[in-house]
Short mmCIF file of C-alpha atoms and ligand atoms in Angstrom, two decimals:
data_model
loop_
_atom_site.label_atom_id
_atom_site.label_comp_id
_atom_site.label_asym_id
_atom_site.label_seq_id
_atom_site.Cartn_x
_atom_site.Cartn_y
_atom_site.Cartn_z
CA UNK B 15 -51.85 -60.52 13.98
CA UNK B 16 -51.93 -57.76 16.63
CA UNK B 17 -55.16 -56.44 18.12
CA UNK B 18 -54.18 -52.79 18.21
CA UNK B 19 -51.20 -50.75 17.07
CA UNK B 20 -50.63 -47.15 18.12
CA UNK B 21 -48.39 -45.07 15.85
CA UNK B 22 -46.53 -42.39 17.84
CA UNK B 23 -45.40 -42.24 21.46
CA UNK B 24 -46.28 -38.61 22.19
CA UNK B 25 -48.74 -37.90 24.99
CA UNK B 26 -51.70 -38.61 22.65
CA UNK B 27 -50.44 -42.06 21.66
CA UNK B 28 -49.16 -43.10 25.08
CA UNK B 29 -52.22 -42.01 27.01
CA UNK B 30 -54.49 -43.83 24.53
CA UNK B 31 -52.31 -46.96 24.75
CA UNK B 32 -52.24 -46.73 28.55
CA UNK B 33 -56.03 -46.58 28.76
CA UNK B 34 -56.36 -49.49 26.33
CA UNK B 35 -54.01 -51.55 28.45
CA UNK B 36 -56.14 -50.76 31.51
CA UNK B 37 -59.18 -51.97 29.58
CA UNK B 38 -57.49 -55.32 29.04
CA UNK B 39 -55.99 -54.94 25.53
CA UNK B 40 -52.36 -55.36 24.50
CA UNK B 41 -51.52 -52.28 22.42
CA UNK B 42 -48.15 -52.11 20.68
CA UNK B 43 -46.74 -48.61 20.17
CA UNK B 44 -44.49 -47.85 17.18
CA UNK B 45 -42.24 -44.81 17.56
CA UNK B 46 -39.93 -43.55 14.82
CA UNK B 47 -37.42 -41.85 17.16
CA UNK B 48 -35.03 -43.50 19.59
CA UNK B 49 -36.72 -41.43 22.35
CA UNK B 50 -40.34 -41.62 23.42
CA UNK B 51 -42.58 -38.69 24.43
CA UNK B 52 -42.82 -36.66 21.19
CA UNK B 53 -42.94 -32.98 22.17
CA UNK B 54 -42.43 -33.77 25.86
CA UNK B 55 -38.70 -33.62 26.56
CA UNK B 56 -37.01 -32.76 29.86
CA UNK B 57 -33.24 -32.39 30.18
CA UNK B 58 -30.91 -31.98 33.16
CA UNK B 59 -27.60 -30.22 32.53
CA UNK B 60 -25.20 -28.23 34.72
CA UNK B 61 -27.60 -28.22 37.65
CA UNK B 62 -30.57 -26.99 35.57
CA UNK B 63 -33.65 -29.13 34.84
CA UNK B 64 -35.51 -27.75 31.87
CA UNK B 65 -38.20 -28.48 29.32
CA UNK B 66 -37.68 -28.34 25.55
CA UNK B 67 -41.41 -28.68 24.85
CA UNK B 68 -44.36 -28.10 27.17
CA UNK B 69 -43.58 -26.50 30.54
CA UNK B 70 -46.77 -27.04 32.50
CA UNK B 71 -50.08 -28.85 32.25
CA UNK B 72 -53.31 -27.11 33.17
CA UNK B 73 -54.91 -30.02 35.00
CA UNK B 74 -58.61 -30.17 35.82
CA UNK B 75 -60.21 -32.97 37.88
CA UNK B 76 -60.38 -35.34 34.92
CA UNK B 77 -56.69 -34.92 34.13
CA UNK B 78 -55.73 -35.25 37.81
CA UNK B 79 -57.77 -38.46 37.90
CA UNK B 80 -55.70 -39.74 34.98
CA UNK B 81 -52.46 -38.99 36.85
CA UNK B 82 -53.79 -41.01 39.81
CA UNK B 83 -54.46 -43.95 37.48
CA UNK B 84 -50.95 -43.65 36.09
CA UNK B 85 -49.66 -43.55 39.67
CA UNK B 86 -47.84 -40.24 39.45
CA UNK B 87 -48.14 -37.33 41.86
CA UNK B 88 -48.18 -33.88 40.26
CA UNK B 89 -46.56 -30.82 41.83
CA UNK B 90 -48.48 -27.56 41.67
CA UNK B 91 -46.80 -24.38 40.42
CA UNK B 92 -45.97 -21.77 43.04
CA UNK B 93 -48.93 -19.49 43.98
CA UNK B 94 -47.06 -16.53 42.44
CA UNK B 95 -47.57 -18.17 39.01
CA UNK B 96 -50.87 -16.28 38.82
CA UNK B 97 -48.76 -13.17 38.19
CA UNK B 98 -48.14 -12.64 34.49
CA UNK B 99 -46.55 -9.64 32.86
CA UNK B 100 -46.86 -7.85 29.56
CA UNK B 101 -43.93 -5.86 28.22
CA UNK B 102 -45.00 -2.32 27.34
CA UNK B 103 -42.78 0.65 26.51
CA UNK B 104 -39.74 -0.67 28.33
CA UNK B 105 -41.63 -1.87 31.43
CA UNK B 106 -43.18 -5.08 32.72
CA UNK B 107 -46.85 -4.36 33.38
CA UNK B 108 -48.72 -6.93 35.52
CA UNK B 109 -51.72 -8.46 33.76
CA UNK B 110 -54.72 -7.22 35.78
CA UNK B 111 -56.31 -10.03 37.80
CA UNK B 112 -59.56 -8.33 38.79
CA UNK B 113 -61.83 -5.51 37.56
CA UNK B 114 -60.37 -2.95 39.98
CA UNK B 115 -56.76 -3.58 38.97
CA UNK B 116 -57.91 -3.50 35.33
CA UNK B 117 -59.34 0.01 35.81
CA UNK B 118 -56.09 1.31 37.31
CA UNK B 119 -53.73 -0.70 35.09
CA UNK B 120 -51.44 1.21 32.69
CA UNK B 121 -51.75 -1.69 30.23
CA UNK B 122 -54.57 -0.05 28.24
CA UNK B 123 -55.43 3.57 27.48
CA UNK B 124 -58.63 5.14 28.82
CA UNK B 125 -60.50 4.87 25.46
CA UNK B 126 -59.46 1.19 25.25
CA UNK B 127 -60.82 0.57 28.77
CA UNK B 128 -64.09 2.30 27.87
CA UNK B 129 -64.39 0.09 24.79
CA UNK B 130 -64.01 -2.96 27.07
CA UNK B 131 -66.75 -1.65 29.39
CA UNK B 132 -69.07 -1.34 26.38
CA UNK B 133 -68.45 -4.99 25.44
CA UNK B 134 -71.96 -6.21 26.44
CA UNK B 135 -73.37 -3.95 23.72
CA UNK B 136 -70.89 -4.92 20.97
CA UNK B 137 -72.49 -5.74 17.61
CA UNK B 138 -72.92 -9.36 16.52
CA UNK B 139 -70.73 -10.89 13.84
CA UNK B 140 -71.75 -10.72 10.19
CA UNK B 141 -69.26 -13.39 9.13
CA UNK B 142 -69.70 -17.17 8.86
CA UNK B 143 -66.52 -17.71 10.81
CA UNK B 144 -64.36 -15.07 12.43
CA UNK B 145 -60.67 -14.90 13.14
CA UNK B 146 -59.64 -14.39 16.77
CA UNK B 147 -58.47 -10.89 15.79
CA UNK B 148 -61.79 -9.88 14.16
CA UNK B 149 -63.75 -11.24 17.11
CA UNK B 150 -61.66 -9.38 19.69
CA UNK B 151 -61.61 -6.13 17.70
CA UNK B 152 -65.40 -6.27 17.39
CA UNK B 153 -66.05 -6.96 21.09
CA UNK B 154 -63.08 -5.50 22.97
CA UNK B 155 -61.13 -3.25 20.59
CA UNK B 156 -57.74 -3.13 18.86
CA UNK B 157 -55.69 -2.29 21.95
CA UNK B 158 -57.12 -5.19 23.90
CA UNK B 159 -56.18 -7.38 20.93
CA UNK B 160 -52.63 -6.00 20.70
CA UNK B 161 -51.77 -5.98 24.40
CA UNK B 162 -53.73 -8.88 25.88
CA UNK B 163 -55.15 -11.37 23.38
CA UNK B 164 -52.40 -11.43 20.75
CA UNK B 165 -49.64 -12.04 23.34
CA UNK B 166 -51.80 -14.76 24.92
CA UNK B 167 -52.29 -16.37 21.47
CA UNK B 168 -48.54 -16.27 20.87
CA UNK B 169 -48.03 -17.82 24.33
CA UNK B 170 -50.32 -20.74 23.55
CA UNK B 171 -50.22 -21.30 19.76
CA UNK B 172 -47.20 -19.19 18.78
CA UNK B 173 -49.95 -18.16 16.39
CA UNK B 174 -51.28 -15.21 14.42
CA UNK B 175 -54.70 -14.07 15.73
CA UNK B 176 -55.57 -12.78 12.24
CA UNK B 177 -55.43 -16.37 10.94
CA UNK B 178 -56.69 -18.46 13.87
CA UNK B 179 -60.38 -19.30 14.09
CA UNK B 180 -62.11 -17.99 17.22
CA UNK B 181 -64.39 -21.03 17.10
CA UNK B 182 -61.60 -23.59 17.01
CA UNK B 183 -58.62 -21.91 18.69
CA UNK B 184 -60.46 -20.16 21.55
CA UNK B 185 -63.64 -22.19 21.74
CA UNK B 186 -64.60 -21.23 25.32
CA UNK B 187 -64.64 -17.54 24.47
CA UNK B 188 -66.59 -18.21 21.30
CA UNK B 189 -69.14 -20.21 23.28
CA UNK B 190 -69.51 -17.48 25.92
CA UNK B 191 -70.67 -15.09 23.22
CA UNK B 192 -73.04 -17.69 21.78
CA UNK B 193 -74.53 -18.54 25.20
CA UNK B 194 -74.65 -15.15 26.93
CA UNK B 195 -74.36 -12.64 24.06
CA UNK B 196 -71.43 -11.04 25.90
CA UNK B 197 -68.09 -12.15 27.34
CA UNK B 198 -68.43 -9.91 30.41
CA UNK B 199 -71.95 -11.15 31.17
CA UNK B 200 -70.83 -14.73 30.59
CA UNK B 201 -67.75 -14.33 32.77
CA UNK B 202 -69.84 -12.82 35.59
CA UNK B 203 -72.38 -15.65 35.39
CA UNK B 204 -69.69 -18.35 35.23
CA UNK B 205 -67.48 -16.41 37.69
CA UNK B 206 -64.47 -16.87 35.47
CA UNK B 207 -63.29 -16.27 31.93
CA UNK B 208 -60.17 -18.37 32.01
CA UNK B 209 -59.79 -22.12 31.81
CA UNK B 210 -60.19 -24.04 35.07
CA UNK B 211 -57.54 -26.18 36.73
CA UNK B 212 -54.16 -26.08 38.39
CA UNK B 213 -50.83 -25.57 36.66
CA UNK B 214 -48.78 -28.64 37.38
CA UNK B 215 -45.62 -30.50 36.50
CA UNK B 216 -43.84 -33.43 38.17
CA UNK B 217 -40.76 -33.79 40.34
CA UNK B 218 -37.98 -33.79 37.75
CA UNK B 219 -40.16 -32.44 34.93
CA UNK B 220 -42.93 -33.49 32.55
CA UNK B 221 -40.95 -36.38 31.10
CA UNK B 222 -41.68 -38.28 34.35
CA UNK B 223 -45.25 -38.67 33.07
CA UNK B 224 -43.97 -40.24 29.85
CA UNK B 225 -41.74 -42.61 31.83
CA UNK B 226 -44.58 -43.69 34.10
CA UNK B 227 -46.95 -44.16 31.16
CA UNK B 228 -44.45 -46.27 29.29
CA UNK B 229 -43.68 -48.67 32.17
CA UNK B 230 -46.53 -51.05 31.42
CA UNK B 231 -46.52 -50.62 27.62
CA UNK B 232 -44.81 -52.38 24.75
CA UNK B 233 -43.12 -49.58 22.79
CA UNK B 234 -40.98 -50.31 19.77
CA UNK B 235 -38.69 -47.32 19.29
CA UNK B 236 -36.66 -46.49 16.16
CA UNK B 237 -39.44 -48.21 14.33
CA UNK B 238 -40.95 -45.80 11.85
CA UNK B 239 -44.20 -46.75 10.15
CA UNK B 240 -43.84 -45.94 6.47
CA UNK B 241 -47.05 -47.13 4.92
CA UNK B 242 -50.55 -48.25 5.90
CA UNK B 243 -52.71 -50.46 3.69
CA UNK B 244 -56.04 -52.14 4.16
CA UNK B 245 -56.53 -55.86 3.49
CA UNK B 246 -60.00 -57.26 4.23
CA UNK B 247 -60.66 -56.42 7.89
CA UNK B 248 -57.00 -55.76 8.77
CA UNK B 249 -54.43 -53.03 8.40
CA UNK B 250 -51.01 -53.93 7.07
CA UNK B 251 -48.21 -51.64 8.15
CA UNK B 252 -44.77 -51.36 6.59
CA UNK B 253 -42.52 -50.67 9.56
CA UNK B 254 -38.79 -50.63 10.00
CA UNK B 255 -38.94 -54.13 11.50
CA UNK B 256 -41.05 -55.40 8.58
CA UNK B 257 -44.74 -55.99 7.89
CA UNK B 258 -47.14 -55.85 10.81
CA UNK B 259 -50.83 -56.76 10.73
CA UNK B 260 -53.35 -55.32 13.14
CA UNK B 261 -57.12 -55.28 13.59
CA UNK B 262 -57.27 -51.74 15.01
CA UNK B 263 -54.93 -48.88 14.24
CA UNK B 264 -54.55 -45.63 16.19
CA UNK B 265 -52.55 -42.98 14.32
CA UNK B 266 -51.34 -40.29 16.75
CA UNK B 267 -48.55 -38.76 14.67
CA UNK B 268 -48.65 -35.07 13.63
CA UNK B 269 -50.96 -34.19 10.71
CA UNK B 270 -48.11 -33.94 8.19
CA UNK B 271 -47.06 -37.53 8.99
CA UNK B 272 -50.58 -38.89 9.31
CA UNK B 273 -51.08 -37.37 5.87
CA UNK B 274 -48.54 -39.67 4.20
CA UNK B 275 -49.64 -42.65 6.27
CA UNK B 276 -53.21 -42.19 5.01
CA UNK B 277 -52.38 -41.88 1.34
CA UNK B 278 -53.15 -45.51 0.44
CA UNK B 279 -56.49 -45.25 2.23
CA UNK B 280 -57.53 -41.88 0.83
CA UNK B 281 -55.44 -39.77 -1.47
CA UNK B 282 -57.65 -36.70 -1.01
CA UNK B 283 -57.64 -36.93 2.81
CA UNK B 284 -53.88 -37.23 2.68
CA UNK B 285 -53.61 -34.04 0.61
CA UNK B 286 -55.94 -32.17 2.97
CA UNK B 287 -54.16 -33.09 6.23
CA UNK B 288 -50.89 -32.02 4.67
CA UNK B 289 -52.27 -28.46 4.44
CA UNK B 290 -52.48 -28.01 8.23
CA UNK B 291 -49.98 -25.33 9.13
CA UNK B 292 -47.42 -26.08 11.86
CA UNK B 293 -45.46 -23.01 12.95
CA UNK B 294 -41.78 -23.15 13.93
CA UNK B 295 -40.63 -22.29 17.43
CA UNK B 296 -37.22 -21.78 18.98
CA UNK B 297 -36.96 -22.52 22.71
CA UNK B 298 -33.92 -21.17 24.53
CA UNK B 299 -33.35 -22.17 28.15
CA UNK B 300 -30.90 -19.87 29.89
CA UNK B 301 -29.41 -19.80 33.37
CA UNK B 302 -28.94 -16.34 34.87
CA UNK B 303 -28.01 -14.84 38.22
CA UNK B 304 -31.05 -14.61 40.52
CA UNK B 305 -32.63 -11.25 41.23
CA UNK B 306 -33.49 -9.98 37.75
CA UNK B 307 -36.98 -11.33 37.16
CA UNK B 308 -40.04 -10.81 39.40
CA UNK B 309 -42.01 -13.61 41.05
CA UNK B 310 -44.52 -14.95 38.56
CA UNK B 311 -45.21 -17.25 35.64
CA UNK B 312 -43.56 -15.16 33.00
CA UNK B 313 -44.03 -12.33 30.55
CA UNK B 314 -45.24 -11.89 27.00
CA UNK B 315 -44.12 -9.33 24.45
CA UNK B 316 -46.77 -7.74 22.20
CA UNK B 317 -45.53 -7.67 18.59
CA UNK B 318 -46.04 -3.88 18.60
CA UNK B 319 -43.14 -3.54 21.04
CA UNK B 320 -40.71 -4.47 18.27
CA UNK B 321 -38.82 -7.29 20.02
CA UNK B 322 -38.05 -10.70 18.60
CA UNK B 323 -38.66 -12.60 21.83
CA UNK B 324 -42.27 -13.78 22.04
CA UNK B 325 -42.16 -14.38 25.75
CA UNK B 326 -40.21 -15.70 28.71
CA UNK B 327 -41.29 -18.23 31.32
CA UNK B 328 -39.66 -17.79 34.73
CA UNK B 329 -39.23 -21.55 34.95
CA UNK B 330 -37.29 -21.80 38.22
CA UNK B 331 -39.92 -19.60 39.92
CA UNK B 332 -42.63 -22.16 39.11
CA UNK B 333 -41.21 -25.38 40.52
CA UNK B 334 -38.40 -25.95 43.02
CA UNK B 335 -35.11 -27.55 42.06
CA UNK B 336 -34.98 -26.34 38.45
CA UNK B 337 -31.85 -24.16 38.88
CA UNK B 338 -28.76 -24.20 41.12
CA UNK B 339 -28.64 -22.02 44.25
CA UNK B 340 -28.36 -18.31 43.38
CA UNK B 341 -29.50 -18.84 39.74
CA UNK B 342 -32.73 -18.58 37.80
CA UNK B 343 -33.79 -20.66 34.83
CA UNK B 344 -35.60 -18.70 32.11
CA UNK B 345 -37.25 -20.27 29.08
CA UNK B 346 -37.33 -17.90 26.14
CA UNK B 347 -39.50 -18.37 23.02
CA UNK B 348 -38.88 -16.99 19.55
CA UNK B 349 -40.45 -17.63 16.13
CA UNK B 350 -44.07 -18.62 15.70
CA UNK B 351 -46.45 -17.58 12.94
CA UNK B 352 -45.32 -13.97 12.88
CA UNK B 353 -41.54 -14.58 12.73
CA UNK B 354 -40.94 -17.87 10.91
CA UNK B 355 -37.42 -16.91 9.78
CA UNK B 356 -35.92 -17.28 13.28
CA UNK B 357 -35.69 -21.04 12.79
CA UNK B 358 -33.15 -20.47 9.97
CA UNK B 359 -30.79 -18.41 12.13
CA UNK B 360 -27.56 -19.87 13.50
CA UNK B 361 -27.36 -20.72 17.20
CA UNK B 362 -24.87 -17.85 17.70
CA UNK B 363 -27.27 -15.35 16.15
CA UNK B 364 -30.18 -16.65 18.26
CA UNK B 365 -28.11 -16.33 21.44
CA UNK B 366 -27.10 -12.79 20.46
CA UNK B 367 -30.76 -11.82 20.09
CA UNK B 368 -31.76 -13.47 23.38
CA UNK B 369 -28.85 -11.89 25.26
CA UNK B 370 -29.55 -8.42 23.87
CA UNK B 371 -33.29 -8.52 24.51
CA UNK B 372 -33.01 -10.01 28.02
CA UNK B 373 -30.66 -7.16 28.82
CA UNK B 374 -33.05 -4.56 27.40
CA UNK B 375 -36.10 -6.03 29.15
CA UNK B 376 -34.74 -7.16 32.54
CA UNK B 377 -31.25 -5.66 32.69
CA UNK B 378 -29.73 -9.16 32.74
CA UNK B 379 -26.01 -8.71 31.92
CA UNK B 380 -25.53 -12.21 30.42
CA UNK B 381 -26.02 -15.88 31.08
CA UNK B 382 -23.79 -18.69 32.20
CA UNK B 383 -25.83 -21.50 30.69
CA UNK B 384 -27.83 -21.77 27.47
CA UNK B 385 -29.56 -24.55 25.54
CA UNK B 386 -31.33 -24.09 22.20
CA UNK B 387 -34.05 -26.31 20.80
CA UNK B 388 -35.40 -25.62 17.31
CA UNK B 389 -38.83 -27.04 16.55
CA UNK B 390 -39.31 -26.79 12.76
CA UNK B 391 -42.97 -27.74 12.99
CA UNK B 392 -43.98 -27.04 16.56
CA UNK B 393 -47.67 -26.33 16.89
CA UNK B 394 -50.64 -26.92 14.55
CA UNK B 395 -52.66 -23.82 13.79
CA UNK B 396 -56.43 -24.06 14.20
CA UNK B 397 -57.09 -21.63 11.36
CA UNK B 398 -60.37 -20.41 9.86
CA UNK B 399 -62.17 -23.32 8.17
CA UNK B 400 -60.58 -25.87 10.52
CA UNK B 401 -63.86 -27.79 10.87
CA UNK B 402 -63.13 -29.49 7.52
CA UNK B 403 -60.15 -31.31 9.05
CA UNK B 404 -62.18 -32.50 12.04
CA UNK B 405 -64.97 -33.68 9.72
CA UNK B 406 -62.46 -35.43 7.47
CA UNK B 407 -60.94 -37.31 10.41
CA UNK B 408 -64.39 -38.51 11.46
CA UNK B 409 -65.21 -39.47 7.88
CA UNK B 410 -61.99 -41.50 7.56
CA UNK B 411 -62.83 -43.36 10.77
CA UNK B 412 -66.37 -44.05 9.49
CA UNK B 413 -65.20 -45.44 6.16
CA UNK B 414 -62.23 -47.43 7.46
CA UNK B 415 -63.59 -49.32 10.43
CA UNK B 416 -60.82 -49.98 12.92
CA UNK B 417 -58.92 -46.78 12.06
CA UNK B 418 -58.69 -44.13 14.80
CA UNK B 419 -57.08 -40.73 14.40
CA UNK B 420 -55.82 -38.64 17.27
CA UNK B 421 -53.07 -36.12 18.06
CA UNK B 422 -52.96 -32.47 18.99
CA UNK B 423 -54.22 -31.36 15.56
CA UNK B 424 -57.56 -33.03 16.40
CA UNK B 425 -57.84 -33.02 20.20
CA UNK B 426 -56.81 -29.43 20.99
CA UNK B 427 -53.18 -28.54 21.43
CA UNK B 428 -52.61 -28.61 25.17
CA UNK B 429 -51.22 -31.69 26.90
CA UNK B 430 -54.43 -31.76 28.96
CA UNK B 431 -56.53 -31.75 25.75
CA UNK B 432 -54.50 -34.71 24.42
CA UNK B 433 -55.02 -36.63 27.68
CA UNK B 434 -58.77 -35.93 27.75
CA UNK B 435 -59.19 -36.95 24.10
CA UNK B 436 -57.38 -40.23 24.74
CA UNK B 437 -60.34 -41.32 26.91
CA UNK B 438 -62.65 -40.85 23.92
CA UNK B 439 -60.32 -42.67 21.52
CA UNK B 440 -59.61 -45.58 23.89
CA UNK B 441 -63.34 -46.07 24.42
CA UNK B 442 -63.96 -46.08 20.64
CA UNK B 443 -61.16 -48.62 20.07
CA UNK B 444 -62.43 -50.83 22.90
CA UNK B 445 -65.98 -50.76 21.46
CA UNK B 446 -64.62 -51.74 18.04
CA UNK B 447 -62.52 -54.61 19.37
CA UNK B 448 -65.43 -55.75 21.54
C1 FAD S 508 -42.23 -25.86 22.28
C2 FAD S 508 -43.59 -26.32 22.72
C3 FAD S 508 -44.12 -25.83 23.91
C4 FAD S 508 -45.37 -26.26 24.33
N1 FAD S 508 -45.85 -25.82 25.55
C5 FAD S 508 -46.97 -26.38 26.06
C6 FAD S 508 -47.34 -26.13 27.43
O1 FAD S 508 -46.66 -25.43 28.17
N2 FAD S 508 -48.48 -26.73 27.89
C7 FAD S 508 -49.25 -27.56 27.10
O2 FAD S 508 -50.26 -28.07 27.59
N3 FAD S 508 -48.91 -27.82 25.81
C8 FAD S 508 -47.78 -27.27 25.28
N4 FAD S 508 -47.39 -27.58 24.01
C9 FAD S 508 -48.25 -28.45 23.19
C10 FAD S 508 -48.11 -29.93 23.56
O3 FAD S 508 -46.83 -30.19 24.04
C11 FAD S 508 -48.37 -30.81 22.35
O4 FAD S 508 -49.58 -30.44 21.72
C12 FAD S 508 -48.44 -32.28 22.70
O5 FAD S 508 -47.32 -32.68 23.47
C13 FAD S 508 -48.54 -33.10 21.40
O6 FAD S 508 -48.62 -34.47 21.69
P1 FAD S 508 -48.99 -35.51 20.55
O7 FAD S 508 -48.84 -36.87 21.13
O8 FAD S 508 -50.32 -35.17 19.95
O9 FAD S 508 -47.91 -35.29 19.38
P2 FAD S 508 -46.33 -35.45 19.40
O10 FAD S 508 -45.79 -35.09 20.71
O11 FAD S 508 -45.87 -34.72 18.19
O12 FAD S 508 -46.10 -37.02 19.20
C14 FAD S 508 -46.21 -37.66 17.95
C15 FAD S 508 -45.22 -38.84 17.95
O13 FAD S 508 -45.39 -39.58 16.73
C16 FAD S 508 -44.11 -40.02 16.29
N5 FAD S 508 -44.20 -40.35 14.86
C17 FAD S 508 -44.40 -39.48 13.84
N6 FAD S 508 -44.41 -40.15 12.67
C18 FAD S 508 -44.24 -41.47 12.96
C19 FAD S 508 -44.18 -42.64 12.15
N7 FAD S 508 -44.35 -42.60 10.83
N8 FAD S 508 -43.97 -43.82 12.77
C20 FAD S 508 -43.82 -43.90 14.12
N9 FAD S 508 -43.86 -42.80 14.93
C21 FAD S 508 -44.09 -41.60 14.35
C22 FAD S 508 -43.24 -38.81 16.61
O14 FAD S 508 -41.86 -39.14 16.59
C23 FAD S 508 -43.76 -38.41 17.98
O15 FAD S 508 -43.08 -39.09 19.01
C24 FAD S 508 -46.13 -27.17 23.54
C25 FAD S 508 -45.61 -27.65 22.33
C26 FAD S 508 -44.35 -27.25 21.93
C27 FAD S 508 -43.77 -27.80 20.65
#
C-alpha cells in the first residue's frame, strides 16, 4: 500500500508532491497524459520559444522562496512590462500608471473620470453577493468597467465580469471596500491597488519549473485514474496500470475530472463540481517582423471595440531569447466566456482572423510563423455563489479522512496561487499521515 498518491501532474499536483517529498514522504503522482505539467507547456520551434498556457508568474516572496527550494532561478520580465495598452478607437492607449497620467489619459471621458473621483462616496451594495460588473459600475462607473476592468478580467480569467463574483474572482478589491469603505482610500493607505510581486519566467520558459519539480518525484505518466473507492481506512484507485491502494489521496485534476473521480464517495458532490464552468481559449503564437509593437507587456481589447482578439502579449519583449534576431513573438488570445464559438473554428479561419486583426491594430502585414493551441476547457470561472464549491471541498475532506482536494478551481487560478495553496495541502497531508 502507498502512503500518498497525487492525481494530476499540473503545477498544483507537482508542487504539493514536491513539498511532501521534502517533508520525508514518498508521494506517487499519476498523470493521464504522456506529458507532465498540465496547463504549463513550453515549445521551441523555428527559433521561437513560446508558451501554450501560462506566460508569466507573478511571484511574491513566498513563491520566490519556493523556487529557491526547487533550485531554480527565475528571470524577471523586462522593466518595460509595466507598460500595458488598451485598444480604443483604432489606437493603443497606455494604461495610466499614476493619478496624473490618469487625469490626462484619453482612455476615459471626462464624466467617467469624475465618476472615478467620486468613488469614495459611492453607495454600498444592497446585494448578498455582487458580480464584478455590478461592483465596478456601482463604485467606478460603466466606462471604467468597459475600458479597464472588463479587459483585465478577460486577460486573467477570459471571463465575463457580469458572471464572475467580485468576492471570489477579485478578492483583494472586494476586501479593500470591506476594510476601507473605498477602493481609492484603501489604495492610498496600502500604497497600491494591484497585486504585489515580480513577473517572472525561467530561462527557456515555464516548463523548466515543471522539469525541476519532477526530478525528485515518482511520476507515472499515461496512467489515468478512472475510479476512486473507499475501503476501511484506505482509498482504492482503478488506474491504467491496475488497482492501487493508498492511505492519503490528493486529487489535483480539474473540477470536471475530480467530479467523476468523486462519484463513488459522494454522488451529490460529484454533480456539483461538474457544474463549474471552464471557458474555452485559443492561444495563437505568431512570429512577426520586429518594429510593429511598442515596448511593454501587451494590450487588451475591450469587447466594445468589436474585435475578436481578446488581447496580445508581446512575449519576446518580456524575456530575451524568445524570438530570432529581427523578429518578435506575439501571443494572441481569442475565445473566453464572451466568444465561446471560436474554439469550433478551423485553424485556417482562426489564422485569418488573427492576421486581419493584427493588421488593423498594429499594421502588421503578415507573419512567418504561427502555432495554434485550442484549450476546450481552459480556465474555471469563479462565478457568483462560488463559496458553495469551496465549502463542499472542505466538507468532502472532513468526511473522507485522508482525501485532499486541490487545483486551480479551489486555490485561485494563477500559477502563484496554486503554488501557495500547495503549502497548505502538503501540511494537511503531512499532519494526517503523522
Ligand atoms: C491558456 C492559459 C493561459 C494562462 N495564463 C496564465 C498566466 O499567464 N499566469 C498564471 O499565473 N496563470 C495562467 N493560467 C492559469 C494557470 O496556468 C492554471 O491555473 C494552472 O496551471 C493550473 O494548474 P493545476 O495543476 O491546478 O491544473 P492543470 O494544469 O489542469 O493540471 C491537472 C492535471 O491533472 C491531470 N489529470 C486530469 N484527470 C486525470 C486523471 N483522471 N488521472 C490522472 N491525471 C489526470 C491532467 O492531465 C493535468 O496534467 C493560464 C491558463 C491557461 C489555460
